[in-house]
Short mmCIF file of C-alpha atoms in Angstrom, two decimals:
data_model
loop_
_atom_site.label_atom_id
_atom_site.label_comp_id
_atom_site.label_asym_id
_atom_site.label_seq_id
_atom_site.Cartn_x
_atom_site.Cartn_y
_atom_site.Cartn_z
CA UNK A 23 87.69 115.17 85.82
CA UNK A 24 88.32 111.87 84.56
CA UNK A 25 85.84 112.38 81.73
CA UNK A 26 88.26 114.93 80.04
CA UNK A 27 90.94 112.71 79.19
CA UNK A 28 92.15 110.78 76.16
CA UNK A 29 93.83 108.12 78.63
CA UNK A 30 90.77 105.40 79.11
CA UNK A 31 90.25 104.77 82.90
CA UNK A 32 87.79 102.05 84.20
CA UNK A 33 87.30 100.26 87.59
CA UNK A 34 86.90 95.95 87.57
CA UNK A 35 85.70 94.14 90.48
CA UNK A 36 87.13 90.86 91.49
CA UNK A 37 84.66 88.99 89.40
CA UNK A 38 85.77 91.76 86.61
CA UNK A 39 83.04 92.92 86.11
CA UNK A 40 83.13 96.82 85.27
CA UNK A 41 81.99 99.67 87.80
CA UNK A 42 83.04 102.58 86.20
CA UNK A 43 84.26 103.60 83.10
CA UNK A 44 85.32 107.12 81.58
CA UNK A 45 84.11 108.39 78.06
CA UNK A 46 87.29 107.74 76.40
CA UNK A 47 86.27 103.73 76.72
CA UNK A 48 83.97 104.50 73.98
CA UNK A 49 86.66 106.02 71.24
CA UNK A 50 88.96 102.99 72.31
CA UNK A 51 86.82 100.31 72.42
CA UNK A 52 83.62 101.49 70.53
CA UNK A 53 81.34 100.97 73.77
CA UNK A 54 79.96 103.57 76.16
CA UNK A 55 80.06 103.30 79.67
CA UNK A 56 76.42 103.00 80.10
CA UNK A 57 76.53 99.76 78.17
CA UNK A 58 79.79 98.93 80.40
CA UNK A 59 78.88 99.38 83.97
CA UNK A 60 77.72 96.76 86.10
CA UNK A 61 77.58 94.79 82.62
CA UNK A 62 80.15 93.97 81.31
CA UNK A 63 82.97 91.18 81.85
CA UNK A 64 86.50 92.73 81.09
CA UNK A 65 87.02 89.61 78.76
CA UNK A 66 84.51 91.41 77.02
CA UNK A 67 86.08 94.74 76.14
CA UNK A 68 89.48 93.31 76.04
CA UNK A 69 88.59 90.50 73.49
CA UNK A 70 91.50 88.64 71.99
CA UNK A 71 93.91 90.86 74.13
CA UNK A 72 91.80 88.76 77.35
CA UNK A 73 94.39 85.54 77.42
CA UNK A 74 97.58 88.18 76.80
CA UNK A 75 96.28 90.38 79.92
CA UNK A 76 95.42 87.63 82.49
CA UNK A 77 98.66 87.12 84.51
CA UNK A 78 98.94 91.12 84.99
CA UNK A 79 95.02 90.60 85.89
CA UNK A 80 95.40 87.78 88.24
CA UNK A 81 98.61 89.65 89.88
CA UNK A 82 96.35 92.77 90.28
CA UNK A 83 93.89 90.72 92.15
CA UNK A 84 96.65 89.55 94.28
CA UNK A 85 97.46 92.99 95.59
CA UNK A 86 100.16 93.50 93.26
CA UNK A 87 100.45 96.71 90.98
CA UNK A 88 101.13 96.04 87.32
CA UNK A 89 102.71 98.27 84.75
CA UNK A 90 103.38 97.24 81.16
CA UNK A 91 103.17 98.73 77.49
CA UNK A 92 101.31 96.56 74.73
CA UNK A 93 99.98 97.11 71.17
CA UNK A 94 96.20 97.27 70.90
CA UNK A 95 93.59 97.55 67.85
CA UNK A 96 90.89 99.83 68.56
CA UNK A 97 87.54 99.23 67.09
CA UNK A 98 88.61 101.55 64.09
CA UNK A 99 91.18 99.40 63.32
CA UNK A 100 93.87 101.83 64.33
CA UNK A 101 96.72 100.10 66.56
CA UNK A 102 97.76 102.16 69.47
CA UNK A 103 101.16 101.74 71.71
CA UNK A 104 99.60 101.84 75.03
CA UNK A 105 101.04 101.96 78.47
CA UNK A 106 98.98 99.70 81.41
CA UNK A 107 98.70 100.19 84.76
CA UNK A 108 96.35 97.87 86.91
CA UNK A 109 96.26 99.36 90.72
CA UNK A 110 94.31 97.08 93.26
CA UNK A 111 91.63 98.55 95.38
CA UNK A 112 92.15 97.25 98.97
CA UNK A 113 88.96 97.32 101.32
CA UNK A 114 89.93 95.95 104.75
CA UNK A 115 93.05 94.28 103.78
CA UNK A 116 91.66 92.46 101.08
CA UNK A 117 91.63 93.17 97.06
CA UNK A 118 88.28 93.87 95.83
CA UNK A 119 89.03 95.15 92.52
CA UNK A 120 91.84 97.22 90.45
CA UNK A 121 91.74 100.31 88.88
CA UNK A 122 92.65 100.44 85.02
CA UNK A 123 94.51 102.85 83.48
CA UNK A 124 95.31 102.61 79.20
CA UNK A 125 97.16 105.91 77.88
CA UNK A 126 98.89 106.09 74.85
CA UNK A 127 102.56 106.42 74.49
CA UNK A 128 102.75 106.01 70.63
CA UNK A 129 104.02 109.58 70.19
CA UNK A 130 106.78 108.60 72.61
CA UNK A 131 107.95 105.32 70.78
CA UNK A 132 107.73 107.34 67.36
CA UNK A 133 109.96 109.92 68.74
CA UNK A 134 112.48 107.24 69.20
CA UNK A 135 112.14 105.24 66.12
CA UNK A 136 114.71 106.25 64.28
CA UNK A 137 117.68 106.24 66.88
CA UNK A 138 118.76 102.73 67.86
CA UNK A 139 120.57 103.68 70.67
CA UNK A 140 117.79 105.91 72.03
CA UNK A 141 116.33 103.55 74.56
CA UNK A 142 119.47 102.39 76.16
CA UNK A 143 120.84 106.27 76.44
CA UNK A 144 118.55 107.40 79.29
CA UNK A 145 120.18 104.34 81.57
CA UNK A 146 123.43 104.71 80.67
CA UNK A 147 122.98 108.75 81.64
CA UNK A 148 121.85 108.12 84.97
CA UNK A 149 125.26 107.04 85.54
CA UNK A 150 125.90 110.70 85.03
CA UNK A 151 123.28 112.32 87.20
CA UNK A 152 125.33 113.68 89.70
CA UNK A 153 128.08 114.71 87.17
CA UNK A 154 125.75 117.03 85.12
CA UNK A 155 124.24 118.44 88.46
CA UNK A 156 127.50 119.49 89.52
CA UNK A 157 128.19 121.56 85.83
CA UNK A 158 124.74 122.89 86.51
CA UNK A 159 125.98 123.94 89.63
CA UNK A 160 128.97 125.58 87.83
CA UNK A 161 126.95 127.69 85.74
CA UNK A 162 124.54 128.76 88.71
CA UNK A 163 127.55 129.87 90.51
CA UNK A 164 128.62 132.15 87.37
CA UNK A 165 125.74 133.48 86.11
CA UNK A 166 126.59 137.16 87.21
CA UNK A 167 130.56 136.65 86.34
CA UNK A 168 130.08 135.36 82.66
CA UNK A 169 130.02 132.41 80.95
CA UNK A 170 132.67 129.42 81.84
CA UNK A 171 133.67 128.14 78.59
CA UNK A 172 132.73 124.53 77.68
CA UNK A 173 136.78 123.71 77.97
CA UNK A 174 136.94 125.07 81.07
CA UNK A 175 133.97 123.18 82.15
CA UNK A 176 134.94 120.13 80.83
CA UNK A 177 138.48 120.05 82.70
CA UNK A 178 136.66 120.74 85.87
CA UNK A 179 134.21 118.14 85.51
CA UNK A 180 136.78 115.33 83.97
CA UNK A 181 134.97 114.90 81.09
CA UNK A 182 135.60 115.46 77.46
CA UNK A 183 133.71 118.30 75.89
CA UNK A 184 132.11 116.39 73.51
CA UNK A 185 130.63 113.88 76.00
CA UNK A 186 129.66 116.77 77.98
CA UNK A 187 127.85 118.67 75.53
CA UNK A 188 126.07 115.46 74.13
CA UNK A 189 125.21 113.95 77.66
CA UNK A 190 124.07 117.70 78.98
CA UNK A 191 121.28 118.58 76.17
CA UNK A 192 120.20 115.16 76.79
CA UNK A 193 119.44 115.48 80.39
CA UNK A 194 118.25 118.80 80.38
CA UNK A 195 116.72 119.26 77.05
CA UNK A 196 118.99 122.40 76.51
CA UNK A 197 122.67 123.19 75.16
CA UNK A 198 124.68 124.49 78.09
CA UNK A 199 124.95 127.76 76.99
CA UNK A 200 121.37 128.24 76.12
CA UNK A 201 120.65 126.56 79.76
CA UNK A 202 122.91 129.29 81.33
CA UNK A 203 121.17 132.08 79.36
CA UNK A 204 118.22 130.54 80.76
CA UNK A 205 119.36 130.85 84.26
CA UNK A 206 119.91 134.31 83.96
CA UNK A 207 116.51 135.12 82.39
CA UNK A 208 114.70 133.76 85.42
CA UNK A 209 116.81 135.78 87.43
CA UNK A 210 116.27 138.74 85.09
CA UNK A 211 112.53 138.55 85.56
CA UNK A 212 112.25 137.95 89.36
CA UNK A 213 114.11 141.03 89.58
CA UNK A 214 112.05 143.01 86.93
CA UNK A 215 108.91 141.88 88.59
CA UNK A 216 109.65 141.84 92.13
CA UNK A 217 112.63 144.26 92.65
CA UNK A 218 111.52 146.71 89.78
CA UNK A 219 114.43 146.83 88.10
CA UNK A 220 114.81 147.59 84.35
CA UNK A 221 116.43 146.15 81.28
CA UNK A 222 119.24 147.94 81.43
CA UNK A 223 120.15 147.70 85.02
CA UNK A 224 119.92 143.68 84.34
CA UNK A 225 121.76 144.04 81.17
CA UNK A 226 124.97 145.19 83.60
CA UNK A 227 123.95 142.90 86.42
CA UNK A 228 124.27 140.01 84.09
CA UNK A 229 127.08 140.96 82.40
CA UNK A 230 125.77 142.13 79.17
CA UNK A 231 128.07 144.21 77.19
CA UNK A 232 125.08 145.16 74.64
CA UNK A 233 121.80 146.34 76.44
CA UNK A 234 119.37 145.56 73.15
CA UNK A 235 121.35 141.60 73.07
CA UNK A 236 120.01 141.32 76.61
CA UNK A 237 116.24 142.61 75.25
CA UNK A 238 116.64 140.16 72.47
CA UNK A 239 117.09 137.27 75.36
CA UNK A 240 114.94 138.50 77.73
CA UNK A 241 112.03 139.11 75.08
CA UNK A 242 112.98 135.17 73.61
CA UNK A 243 112.76 134.07 77.50
CA UNK A 244 109.11 135.75 78.10
CA UNK A 245 107.76 134.00 74.27
CA UNK A 246 109.19 130.65 75.53
CA UNK A 247 107.90 131.02 79.17
CA UNK A 248 104.52 131.70 77.83
CA UNK A 249 103.88 128.74 75.25
CA UNK A 250 105.19 126.30 78.28
CA UNK A 251 102.09 127.45 80.41
CA UNK A 252 100.21 127.32 77.02
CA UNK A 253 100.76 123.69 76.80
CA UNK A 254 101.40 122.70 80.73
CA UNK A 255 97.46 124.02 80.96
CA UNK A 256 95.93 121.32 79.64
CA UNK A 257 97.58 118.88 81.31
CA UNK A 258 96.87 120.34 84.34
CA UNK A 259 93.27 119.71 83.46
CA UNK A 260 93.84 116.39 82.30
CA UNK A 261 95.45 115.05 85.99
CA UNK A 262 92.06 115.54 87.08
CA UNK A 263 91.27 112.35 85.98
CA UNK A 264 93.35 110.67 88.47
CA UNK A 265 92.39 113.02 91.54
CA UNK A 266 89.06 112.37 91.17
CA UNK A 267 89.86 109.30 91.78
CA UNK A 268 92.06 109.91 94.59
CA UNK A 269 89.99 111.96 96.92
CA UNK A 270 87.08 109.54 96.43
CA UNK A 271 89.16 106.57 97.03
CA UNK A 272 88.28 104.04 99.88
CA UNK A 273 92.10 103.31 100.39
CA UNK A 274 94.91 105.32 102.15
CA UNK A 275 96.70 106.72 98.68
CA UNK A 276 97.99 110.07 97.85
CA UNK A 277 99.24 111.20 94.63
CA UNK A 278 102.27 113.59 93.76
CA UNK A 279 103.84 115.31 90.99
CA UNK A 280 107.77 114.57 89.92
CA UNK A 281 108.28 117.15 92.95
CA UNK A 282 106.77 115.30 95.22
CA UNK A 283 104.44 118.10 95.95
CA UNK A 284 100.83 116.59 96.83
CA UNK A 285 98.64 117.21 93.98
CA UNK A 286 95.59 115.09 95.69
CA UNK A 287 94.83 112.82 98.43
CA UNK A 288 92.23 110.55 99.89
CA UNK A 289 89.99 110.78 102.93
CA UNK A 290 91.70 107.67 104.68
CA UNK A 291 94.96 109.61 103.59
CA UNK A 292 94.16 112.44 105.42
CA UNK A 293 92.47 110.74 108.37
CA UNK A 294 95.95 108.21 108.62
CA UNK A 295 98.86 111.37 108.49
CA UNK A 296 96.58 113.76 110.41
CA UNK A 297 96.13 116.49 107.60
CA UNK A 298 92.74 117.68 108.67
CA UNK A 299 93.88 120.97 109.49
CA UNK A 300 97.09 120.93 107.45
CA UNK A 301 97.09 123.01 103.68
CA UNK A 302 99.10 120.40 102.17
CA UNK A 303 97.94 120.65 98.92
CA UNK A 304 100.81 121.83 96.62
CA UNK A 305 103.59 121.38 99.60
CA UNK A 306 106.29 118.44 99.85
CA UNK A 307 105.45 115.28 101.41
CA UNK A 308 109.02 115.70 103.05
CA UNK A 309 108.15 119.58 104.60
CA UNK A 310 104.45 117.56 105.43
CA UNK A 311 105.82 114.39 106.81
CA UNK A 312 109.58 115.07 107.70
CA UNK A 313 110.13 111.61 108.32
CA UNK A 314 109.92 110.32 104.88
CA UNK A 315 112.61 112.51 103.43
CA UNK A 316 115.23 110.16 105.16
CA UNK A 317 112.86 106.63 104.76
CA UNK A 318 111.54 107.31 101.39
CA UNK A 319 113.58 109.40 98.82
CA UNK A 320 115.82 107.06 97.55
CA UNK A 321 112.84 104.91 96.70
CA UNK A 322 110.90 107.78 95.01
CA UNK A 323 113.75 108.71 93.09
CA UNK A 324 113.42 105.35 91.71
CA UNK A 325 110.40 105.36 90.97
CA UNK A 326 110.02 108.61 89.20
CA UNK A 327 112.11 106.89 86.93
CA UNK A 328 109.36 104.79 86.11
CA UNK A 329 109.83 102.04 88.51
CA UNK A 330 107.29 100.12 91.27
CA UNK A 331 108.74 100.02 94.80
CA UNK A 332 106.94 97.73 97.10
CA UNK A 333 107.41 97.11 101.15
CA UNK A 334 106.27 95.27 103.62
CA UNK A 335 107.10 96.81 106.66
CA UNK A 336 108.60 101.07 107.08
CA UNK A 337 108.45 102.02 110.48
CA UNK A 338 107.52 105.86 110.04
CA UNK A 339 106.95 108.69 112.75
CA UNK A 340 103.60 110.45 111.52
CA UNK A 341 102.43 113.60 112.39
CA UNK A 342 101.00 112.81 116.08
CA UNK A 343 104.52 111.74 117.03
CA UNK A 344 103.66 107.76 116.51
CA UNK A 345 105.65 105.26 114.68
CA UNK A 346 103.64 102.82 113.14
CA UNK A 347 104.52 100.04 110.68
CA UNK A 348 103.30 100.78 107.19
CA UNK A 349 103.07 98.87 103.87
CA UNK A 350 104.13 100.94 100.88
CA UNK A 351 103.06 100.88 97.54
CA UNK A 352 104.61 103.38 94.77
CA UNK A 353 104.24 103.51 91.20
CA UNK A 354 104.70 106.33 89.04
CA UNK A 355 101.47 107.87 86.74
CA UNK A 356 102.12 108.40 83.48
CA UNK A 357 100.95 111.86 81.29
CA UNK A 358 99.18 111.28 77.71
CA UNK A 359 102.76 111.19 75.95
CA UNK A 360 104.03 108.37 78.51
CA UNK A 361 106.27 110.61 80.90
CA UNK A 362 106.32 110.01 84.15
CA UNK A 363 104.63 112.98 85.57
CA UNK A 364 104.71 112.23 89.52
CA UNK A 365 103.82 109.22 91.91
CA UNK A 366 101.03 107.60 93.36
CA UNK A 367 101.70 106.41 96.81
CA UNK A 368 99.72 103.92 98.68
CA UNK A 369 100.08 102.89 102.33
CA UNK A 370 98.65 100.44 104.74
CA UNK A 371 99.10 100.42 108.63
CA UNK A 372 100.14 97.10 109.64
CA UNK A 373 101.39 97.84 113.35
CA UNK A 374 98.90 94.93 114.85
CA UNK A 375 99.71 92.86 112.62
CA UNK A 376 103.31 93.44 113.51
CA UNK A 377 102.90 93.78 116.95
CA UNK A 378 101.06 90.66 116.70
CA UNK A 379 104.18 88.75 115.17
CA UNK A 380 106.06 90.15 118.01
CA UNK A 381 103.80 88.27 120.59
CA UNK A 382 103.83 85.17 118.68
CA UNK A 383 107.98 85.11 118.48
CA UNK A 384 107.74 85.69 122.08
CA UNK A 385 105.41 82.76 122.50
CA UNK A 386 107.13 80.64 120.59
CA UNK A 387 109.90 80.94 122.92
CA UNK A 388 108.16 80.66 125.75
CA UNK A 389 106.73 77.26 124.91
CA UNK A 390 110.34 76.29 123.89
CA UNK A 391 111.11 76.57 127.67
CA UNK A 392 107.32 75.27 128.69
CA UNK A 393 108.80 71.42 129.00
CA UNK A 394 111.26 72.49 131.48
CA UNK A 395 108.52 72.71 133.80
CA UNK A 396 106.79 69.82 135.34
CA UNK A 397 103.69 71.71 135.49
CA UNK A 398 103.46 73.27 132.64
CA UNK A 399 101.92 71.60 129.08
CA UNK A 400 101.31 73.15 125.62
CA UNK A 401 98.32 73.15 123.42
CA UNK A 402 97.27 74.01 120.09
CA UNK A 403 94.04 74.72 118.27
CA UNK A 404 94.04 74.83 114.40
CA UNK A 405 91.41 76.77 112.98
CA UNK A 406 91.35 75.17 109.58
CA UNK A 407 91.72 71.43 110.28
CA UNK A 408 89.58 72.16 113.27
CA UNK A 409 92.10 69.87 115.37
CA UNK A 410 93.10 70.28 119.13
CA UNK A 411 96.37 69.34 120.22
CA UNK A 412 97.91 69.25 124.01
CA UNK A 413 100.67 67.19 125.57
CA UNK A 414 101.17 64.75 128.57
CA UNK A 415 101.36 67.42 131.14
CA UNK A 416 97.70 68.70 130.34
CA UNK A 417 96.71 65.48 130.22
CA UNK A 418 98.07 64.60 134.21
CA UNK A 419 96.85 68.23 135.35
CA UNK A 420 93.11 67.23 134.14
CA UNK A 421 93.64 63.39 135.67
CA UNK A 422 93.21 62.03 132.00
CA UNK A 423 93.89 58.52 130.94
CA UNK A 424 96.97 58.51 128.03
CA UNK A 425 94.93 56.84 125.26
CA UNK A 426 92.32 60.30 126.10
CA UNK A 427 91.94 61.99 122.67
CA UNK A 428 91.60 65.84 123.09
CA UNK A 429 88.74 67.86 121.38
CA UNK A 430 87.33 71.23 121.82
CA UNK A 431 83.89 69.58 122.59
CA UNK A 432 85.84 67.45 125.60
CA UNK A 433 87.90 70.67 127.08
CA UNK A 434 85.17 72.55 127.22
CA UNK A 435 83.48 69.84 129.85
CA UNK A 436 86.24 70.14 131.90
CA UNK A 437 85.73 74.19 132.69
CA UNK A 438 83.75 75.04 135.64
CA UNK A 439 80.22 76.69 134.40
CA UNK A 440 80.02 80.12 135.42
CA UNK A 441 82.58 82.93 135.48
CA UNK A 442 85.22 80.50 134.17
CA UNK A 443 83.43 79.49 130.89
CA UNK A 444 82.22 83.55 130.39
CA UNK A 445 85.98 85.07 130.72
CA UNK A 446 87.40 81.72 128.42
CA UNK A 447 84.78 82.64 125.79
CA UNK A 448 85.63 86.38 125.51
CA UNK A 449 89.10 85.39 125.47
CA UNK A 450 88.89 83.48 122.67
CA UNK A 451 86.02 85.24 120.58
CA UNK A 452 88.79 88.50 121.00
CA UNK A 453 91.62 86.20 119.50
CA UNK A 454 89.80 84.81 116.54
CA UNK A 455 88.08 88.49 115.35
CA UNK A 456 90.47 90.90 116.32
CA UNK A 457 93.99 88.90 116.72
CA UNK A 458 94.27 89.52 120.18
CA UNK A 459 96.19 87.48 122.93
CA UNK A 460 95.20 86.81 125.77
CA UNK A 461 96.52 85.26 129.53
CA UNK A 462 93.82 84.13 132.05
CA UNK A 463 93.03 82.22 135.02
CA UNK A 464 89.99 79.94 135.12
CA UNK A 465 88.62 76.94 137.37
CA UNK A 466 88.70 73.69 136.06
CA UNK A 467 87.37 70.14 137.18
CA UNK A 468 89.46 67.08 136.31
CA UNK A 469 88.45 63.59 135.27
CA UNK A 470 88.46 62.66 138.95
CA UNK A 471 86.00 65.23 139.90
CA UNK A 472 88.95 67.60 141.64
CA UNK A 473 88.94 71.26 141.23
CA UNK A 474 92.20 73.43 139.32
CA UNK A 475 92.89 76.70 139.13
CA UNK A 476 95.02 77.12 135.94
CA UNK A 477 96.54 79.99 134.27
CA UNK A 478 95.98 80.06 130.36
CA UNK A 479 98.09 81.57 127.69
CA UNK A 480 97.15 81.94 124.41
CA UNK A 481 98.65 83.60 121.17
CA UNK A 482 96.89 83.84 117.71
CA UNK A 483 98.88 83.17 114.36
CA UNK A 484 97.18 85.11 111.47
CA UNK A 485 97.35 84.72 107.98
CA UNK A 486 95.82 87.46 106.14
CA UNK A 487 94.19 89.20 108.77
CA UNK A 488 92.46 85.61 109.94
CA UNK A 489 93.27 83.60 112.58
CA UNK A 490 94.37 80.50 111.26
CA UNK A 491 95.78 78.55 114.44
CA UNK A 492 95.76 79.51 118.43
CA UNK A 493 98.78 78.09 120.16
CA UNK A 494 99.70 78.37 124.22
CA UNK A 495 100.45 77.20 127.43
CA UNK A 496 98.35 76.02 130.52
CA UNK A 497 99.57 75.69 134.02
CA UNK A 498 98.68 74.37 137.31
CA UNK A 499 98.26 77.34 140.12
CA UNK A 500 96.21 75.69 142.42
CA UNK A 501 97.31 76.85 145.61
CA UNK A 502 98.65 74.33 148.00
#
């Protein structure tokens, strides 16, 4: 759970008051969660760091994910290189606070301290990813026929031997031959466990001239595999602090490993993507939501290199067959050594907003054409300044003098009492509350006391899910 990690985890509301903190906070800042939660302001915890982090804090409260590195001094006086992640918490489209995560990346930095080119090398290697993957593919193709020489690999893939050996080890963490042997031992292990083959059979199958040499390689592989499991088991426990936050999060968010397999998902995510009856944990998002492979895989790979991706409109087909416009926030999560261990993906369905935008575009075109018709007038109601405007066509329809100044109260007096007033009230209420366009016909009484039947069309303009302006047309449909 979140209490078993050395990383600091906390939640701060929009007033920067702590609403959650794990026990690691005491190790970092010398203050227990009981003394923080519902009491402490973020500035009290960060102290002199608060001013430096203020731009990141404000950006998080504006809805932007923040990831940055910083040196901090613990209450004990010890300095740490940390990676800080601030993730906004959305409720009904509004930021209510943000999650804060601090992980010690000192070991990662110290590992490269004596290598001047170590920081630039990964960026350089990204240009060779395809070449190295092709080399690995060649090794796979030769597992049963024998190891191709380094010179043969270099010639086949048009690269120098020294560069190939250096880049391959940097990318895969092994020499080319060691990687080849490891692949062979993976196959041998599977055949021995699943197909009941013995070691002598596998030595012959994998082209070993000496069975004892195979036994030594296989024994080394088993020791390495066991050691790797012992190292990674605690890491599986450490991610529980993320899954706890994800499971209970009030937003649509899911957590994935580096293979884009589900680790956790919020209840909102499960409902949004109709996963209630699907056992999706441990399965790839590309299997569960096939449309994401074509539209999102490139962004996922980009973020698995430590980058953040934000998109304000991606059309995606969900499991129920419905295509929805989604707002995406994708950011990496890091293990205690500072390495990327997977991604967190937050989405928000903005289909209604997109539909309203489309209606507004249609309305704008309609309004441009309105002045070509003698009996069609245009009107607007600004909800911020509380002002109303309409053109001379509406003045003429309502038989008003040119000097008449429109306002909402005056306009209301011309609507016939009863059914017409109720119809307009309902239309306005739905537009202001839900952003719903309307198209209605009502009875109006002109300034001269004449009855007119008019058609009123209105389109709301939204900003931050609130109606900031109503615009539309009004035209006379009184029977002749």
